[in-house]
């Protein structure tokens, strides 16, 4: 079996490393407000779950603030706990 030097490898086969995107709240210096339902819905799935930090690109501090804001908005019925089917 001959190996080419073009960069083809056998085995390993994981995903390519992609650069982490910067935190949206750190870059824009925007506050997280539990009354802003439009902003909070960007970080929820169709089923109503909070999008994890590794997917949303938030830093740890802002992800925690976002989680608290979503829970507050759910508690006072600004956003629903789950979408209707």
Short mmCIF file of N, CA and C in Angstrom, two decimals:
data_model
loop_
_atom_site.label_atom_id
_atom_site.label_comp_id
_atom_site.label_asym_id
_atom_site.label_seq_id
_atom_site.Cartn_x
_atom_site.Cartn_y
_atom_site.Cartn_z
N UNK A 1 0.85 -1.18 0.00
CA UNK A 1 0.00 0.00 0.00
C UNK A 1 0.89 1.24 0.00
N UNK A 2 0.59 2.13 -0.88
CA UNK A 2 1.42 3.31 -1.04
C UNK A 2 0.72 4.52 -0.45
N UNK A 3 1.49 5.33 0.26
CA UNK A 3 0.93 6.53 0.87
C UNK A 3 1.27 7.74 0.04
N UNK A 4 0.30 8.59 -0.17
CA UNK A 4 0.59 9.82 -0.91
C UNK A 4 0.96 10.92 0.07
N UNK A 5 1.76 11.83 -0.39
CA UNK A 5 2.21 12.92 0.47
C UNK A 5 1.28 14.13 0.36
N UNK A 6 0.09 13.95 -0.18
CA UNK A 6 -0.85 15.04 -0.38
C UNK A 6 -1.64 15.37 0.89
N UNK A 7 -1.39 14.70 1.97
CA UNK A 7 -2.09 14.98 3.21
C UNK A 7 -3.16 13.98 3.55
N UNK A 8 -3.30 12.91 2.77
CA UNK A 8 -4.28 11.89 3.09
C UNK A 8 -3.72 11.01 4.20
N UNK A 9 -4.53 10.75 5.18
CA UNK A 9 -4.09 9.91 6.30
C UNK A 9 -5.08 8.79 6.49
N UNK A 10 -4.60 7.71 6.99
CA UNK A 10 -5.50 6.63 7.32
C UNK A 10 -5.71 6.61 8.83
N UNK A 11 -6.92 6.34 9.26
CA UNK A 11 -7.21 6.29 10.68
C UNK A 11 -7.39 7.68 11.27
N UNK A 12 -7.66 7.72 12.55
CA UNK A 12 -7.81 9.01 13.23
C UNK A 12 -9.16 9.64 12.96
N UNK A 13 -9.38 10.08 11.79
CA UNK A 13 -10.63 10.58 11.25
C UNK A 13 -11.56 11.40 12.13
N UNK A 14 -11.05 12.22 13.05
CA UNK A 14 -11.94 13.06 13.85
C UNK A 14 -12.33 14.31 13.10
N UNK A 15 -13.09 15.15 13.76
CA UNK A 15 -13.48 16.41 13.14
C UNK A 15 -12.31 17.37 13.12
N UNK A 16 -12.32 18.26 12.17
CA UNK A 16 -11.30 19.28 12.12
C UNK A 16 -11.56 20.30 13.21
N UNK A 17 -10.49 20.82 13.79
CA UNK A 17 -10.61 21.81 14.84
C UNK A 17 -11.05 23.13 14.24
N UNK A 18 -12.13 23.66 14.74
CA UNK A 18 -12.58 24.97 14.29
C UNK A 18 -12.37 25.98 15.40
N UNK A 19 -12.02 27.16 15.00
CA UNK A 19 -11.74 28.21 15.95
C UNK A 19 -13.02 28.60 16.70
N UNK A 20 -12.91 28.77 18.02
CA UNK A 20 -14.07 29.18 18.82
C UNK A 20 -14.49 30.58 18.44
N UNK A 21 -15.79 30.78 18.28
CA UNK A 21 -16.23 32.12 17.96
C UNK A 21 -16.26 32.96 19.24
N UNK A 22 -16.04 34.25 19.12
CA UNK A 22 -16.01 35.10 20.32
C UNK A 22 -17.40 35.26 20.93
N UNK A 23 -17.42 35.54 22.20
CA UNK A 23 -18.68 35.73 22.91
C UNK A 23 -19.40 36.96 22.36
N UNK A 24 -20.64 36.77 22.00
CA UNK A 24 -21.43 37.85 21.41
C UNK A 24 -21.64 39.01 22.38
N UNK A 25 -21.78 38.69 23.66
CA UNK A 25 -22.04 39.71 24.66
C UNK A 25 -20.76 40.47 25.03
N UNK A 26 -19.61 39.81 24.97
CA UNK A 26 -18.35 40.48 25.24
C UNK A 26 -17.98 41.44 24.11
N UNK A 27 -18.21 41.02 22.87
CA UNK A 27 -17.84 41.82 21.71
C UNK A 27 -18.72 43.06 21.60
N UNK A 28 -20.04 42.88 21.72
CA UNK A 28 -20.97 44.00 21.53
C UNK A 28 -21.23 44.80 22.79
N UNK A 29 -20.73 44.33 23.93
CA UNK A 29 -20.96 44.98 25.23
C UNK A 29 -22.44 45.20 25.51
N UNK A 30 -23.25 44.21 25.13
CA UNK A 30 -24.69 44.33 25.35
C UNK A 30 -25.09 43.59 26.63
N UNK A 31 -25.99 44.16 27.41
CA UNK A 31 -26.42 43.49 28.64
C UNK A 31 -27.41 42.37 28.33
N UNK A 32 -27.48 41.41 29.24
CA UNK A 32 -28.45 40.33 29.13
C UNK A 32 -29.63 40.69 30.02
N UNK A 33 -30.79 40.89 29.40
CA UNK A 33 -31.97 41.30 30.15
C UNK A 33 -33.05 40.22 30.01
N UNK A 34 -33.62 39.81 31.12
CA UNK A 34 -34.62 38.74 31.06
C UNK A 34 -35.91 39.19 30.39
N UNK A 35 -36.11 40.50 30.22
CA UNK A 35 -37.33 41.00 29.58
C UNK A 35 -37.21 41.03 28.06
N UNK A 36 -36.01 40.80 27.53
CA UNK A 36 -35.79 40.82 26.08
C UNK A 36 -36.01 39.40 25.53
N UNK A 37 -37.26 39.09 25.21
CA UNK A 37 -37.62 37.73 24.79
C UNK A 37 -36.99 37.38 23.44
N UNK A 38 -36.86 38.34 22.55
CA UNK A 38 -36.26 38.07 21.24
C UNK A 38 -34.81 37.62 21.35
N UNK A 39 -34.06 38.26 22.22
CA UNK A 39 -32.66 37.88 22.43
C UNK A 39 -32.56 36.49 23.05
N UNK A 40 -33.39 36.23 24.03
CA UNK A 40 -33.33 34.94 24.73
C UNK A 40 -33.74 33.79 23.82
N UNK A 41 -34.67 34.03 22.89
CA UNK A 41 -35.12 32.95 22.00
C UNK A 41 -34.01 32.51 21.04
N UNK A 42 -33.02 33.38 20.79
CA UNK A 42 -31.89 32.99 19.94
C UNK A 42 -31.05 31.90 20.60
N UNK A 43 -31.14 31.78 21.91
CA UNK A 43 -30.33 30.82 22.64
C UNK A 43 -31.16 29.64 23.15
N UNK A 44 -32.33 29.43 22.56
CA UNK A 44 -33.17 28.29 22.91
C UNK A 44 -33.37 27.43 21.66
N UNK A 45 -33.50 26.12 21.86
CA UNK A 45 -33.80 25.22 20.75
C UNK A 45 -35.29 25.27 20.46
N UNK A 46 -35.69 24.55 19.42
CA UNK A 46 -37.11 24.47 19.08
C UNK A 46 -37.92 23.83 20.20
N UNK A 47 -37.27 22.95 20.94
CA UNK A 47 -37.95 22.26 22.04
C UNK A 47 -37.97 23.06 23.32
N UNK A 48 -37.26 24.20 23.35
CA UNK A 48 -37.26 25.06 24.53
C UNK A 48 -36.06 24.88 25.44
N UNK A 49 -35.09 24.11 25.02
CA UNK A 49 -33.89 23.91 25.84
C UNK A 49 -32.88 25.02 25.61
N UNK A 50 -32.07 25.29 26.61
CA UNK A 50 -31.03 26.31 26.50
C UNK A 50 -29.86 25.71 25.72
N UNK A 51 -29.38 26.45 24.72
CA UNK A 51 -28.28 25.99 23.87
C UNK A 51 -26.99 25.98 24.69
N UNK A 52 -26.21 24.91 24.63
CA UNK A 52 -24.98 24.84 25.42
C UNK A 52 -23.92 25.84 24.96
N UNK A 53 -23.02 26.10 25.84
CA UNK A 53 -21.97 27.09 25.63
C UNK A 53 -21.07 26.75 24.45
N UNK A 54 -20.75 25.50 24.26
CA UNK A 54 -19.85 25.11 23.17
C UNK A 54 -20.48 25.34 21.80
N UNK A 55 -21.81 25.39 21.74
CA UNK A 55 -22.50 25.64 20.48
C UNK A 55 -22.80 27.12 20.30
N UNK A 56 -23.25 27.79 21.36
CA UNK A 56 -23.61 29.20 21.25
C UNK A 56 -22.39 30.10 21.13
N UNK A 57 -21.25 29.69 21.68
CA UNK A 57 -20.04 30.50 21.61
C UNK A 57 -19.92 31.52 22.72
N UNK A 58 -20.78 31.44 23.72
CA UNK A 58 -20.71 32.39 24.83
C UNK A 58 -19.56 32.05 25.76
N UNK A 59 -19.06 33.08 26.46
CA UNK A 59 -18.06 32.80 27.49
C UNK A 59 -18.79 32.26 28.73
N UNK A 60 -18.05 31.75 29.68
CA UNK A 60 -18.65 31.10 30.84
C UNK A 60 -19.51 32.07 31.65
N UNK A 61 -19.01 33.27 31.82
CA UNK A 61 -19.72 34.27 32.61
C UNK A 61 -21.07 34.62 31.98
N UNK A 62 -21.06 34.89 30.68
CA UNK A 62 -22.29 35.28 30.02
C UNK A 62 -23.25 34.11 29.83
N UNK A 63 -22.74 32.91 29.71
CA UNK A 63 -23.63 31.74 29.62
C UNK A 63 -24.39 31.57 30.93
N UNK A 64 -23.72 31.80 32.05
CA UNK A 64 -24.39 31.70 33.35
C UNK A 64 -25.46 32.79 33.49
N UNK A 65 -25.11 34.01 33.07
CA UNK A 65 -26.09 35.10 33.13
C UNK A 65 -27.28 34.81 32.22
N UNK A 66 -27.01 34.27 31.06
CA UNK A 66 -28.06 33.92 30.10
C UNK A 66 -29.00 32.86 30.68
N UNK A 67 -28.43 31.87 31.34
CA UNK A 67 -29.23 30.80 31.95
C UNK A 67 -30.16 31.36 33.02
N UNK A 68 -29.64 32.24 33.85
CA UNK A 68 -30.47 32.86 34.89
C UNK A 68 -31.57 33.70 34.27
N UNK A 69 -31.24 34.45 33.21
CA UNK A 69 -32.23 35.29 32.53
C UNK A 69 -33.33 34.46 31.90
N UNK A 70 -32.98 33.33 31.28
CA UNK A 70 -33.99 32.45 30.67
C UNK A 70 -34.90 31.89 31.75
N UNK A 71 -34.34 31.47 32.86
CA UNK A 71 -35.15 30.90 33.94
C UNK A 71 -36.07 31.94 34.55
N UNK A 72 -35.60 33.18 34.68
CA UNK A 72 -36.46 34.25 35.19
C UNK A 72 -37.60 34.55 34.21
N UNK A 73 -37.27 34.61 32.93
CA UNK A 73 -38.29 34.89 31.91
C UNK A 73 -39.33 33.77 31.85
N UNK A 74 -38.91 32.54 32.05
CA UNK A 74 -39.86 31.42 32.08
C UNK A 74 -40.76 31.52 33.30
N UNK A 75 -40.17 31.91 34.42
CA UNK A 75 -40.93 31.96 35.67
C UNK A 75 -42.05 32.99 35.61
N UNK A 76 -41.82 34.12 34.96
CA UNK A 76 -42.86 35.15 34.87
C UNK A 76 -43.58 35.11 33.52
N UNK A 77 -43.43 34.01 32.79
CA UNK A 77 -44.18 33.70 31.57
C UNK A 77 -43.92 34.64 30.41
N UNK A 78 -42.70 35.15 30.28
CA UNK A 78 -42.33 35.92 29.09
C UNK A 78 -42.03 34.96 27.95
N UNK A 79 -41.34 33.86 28.26
CA UNK A 79 -41.13 32.80 27.28
C UNK A 79 -41.66 31.50 27.88
N UNK A 80 -42.01 30.57 27.01
CA UNK A 80 -42.59 29.32 27.49
C UNK A 80 -41.51 28.32 27.88
N UNK A 81 -41.89 27.36 28.69
CA UNK A 81 -40.96 26.31 29.10
C UNK A 81 -40.67 25.38 27.93
N UNK A 82 -41.67 25.12 27.10
CA UNK A 82 -41.50 24.26 25.93
C UNK A 82 -42.46 24.72 24.85
N UNK A 83 -42.09 24.48 23.63
CA UNK A 83 -42.95 24.85 22.51
C UNK A 83 -44.13 23.89 22.40
N UNK A 84 -45.26 24.41 21.95
CA UNK A 84 -46.41 23.54 21.73
C UNK A 84 -46.21 22.72 20.46
N UNK A 85 -46.75 21.52 20.45
CA UNK A 85 -46.61 20.66 19.28
C UNK A 85 -47.72 20.86 18.31
#
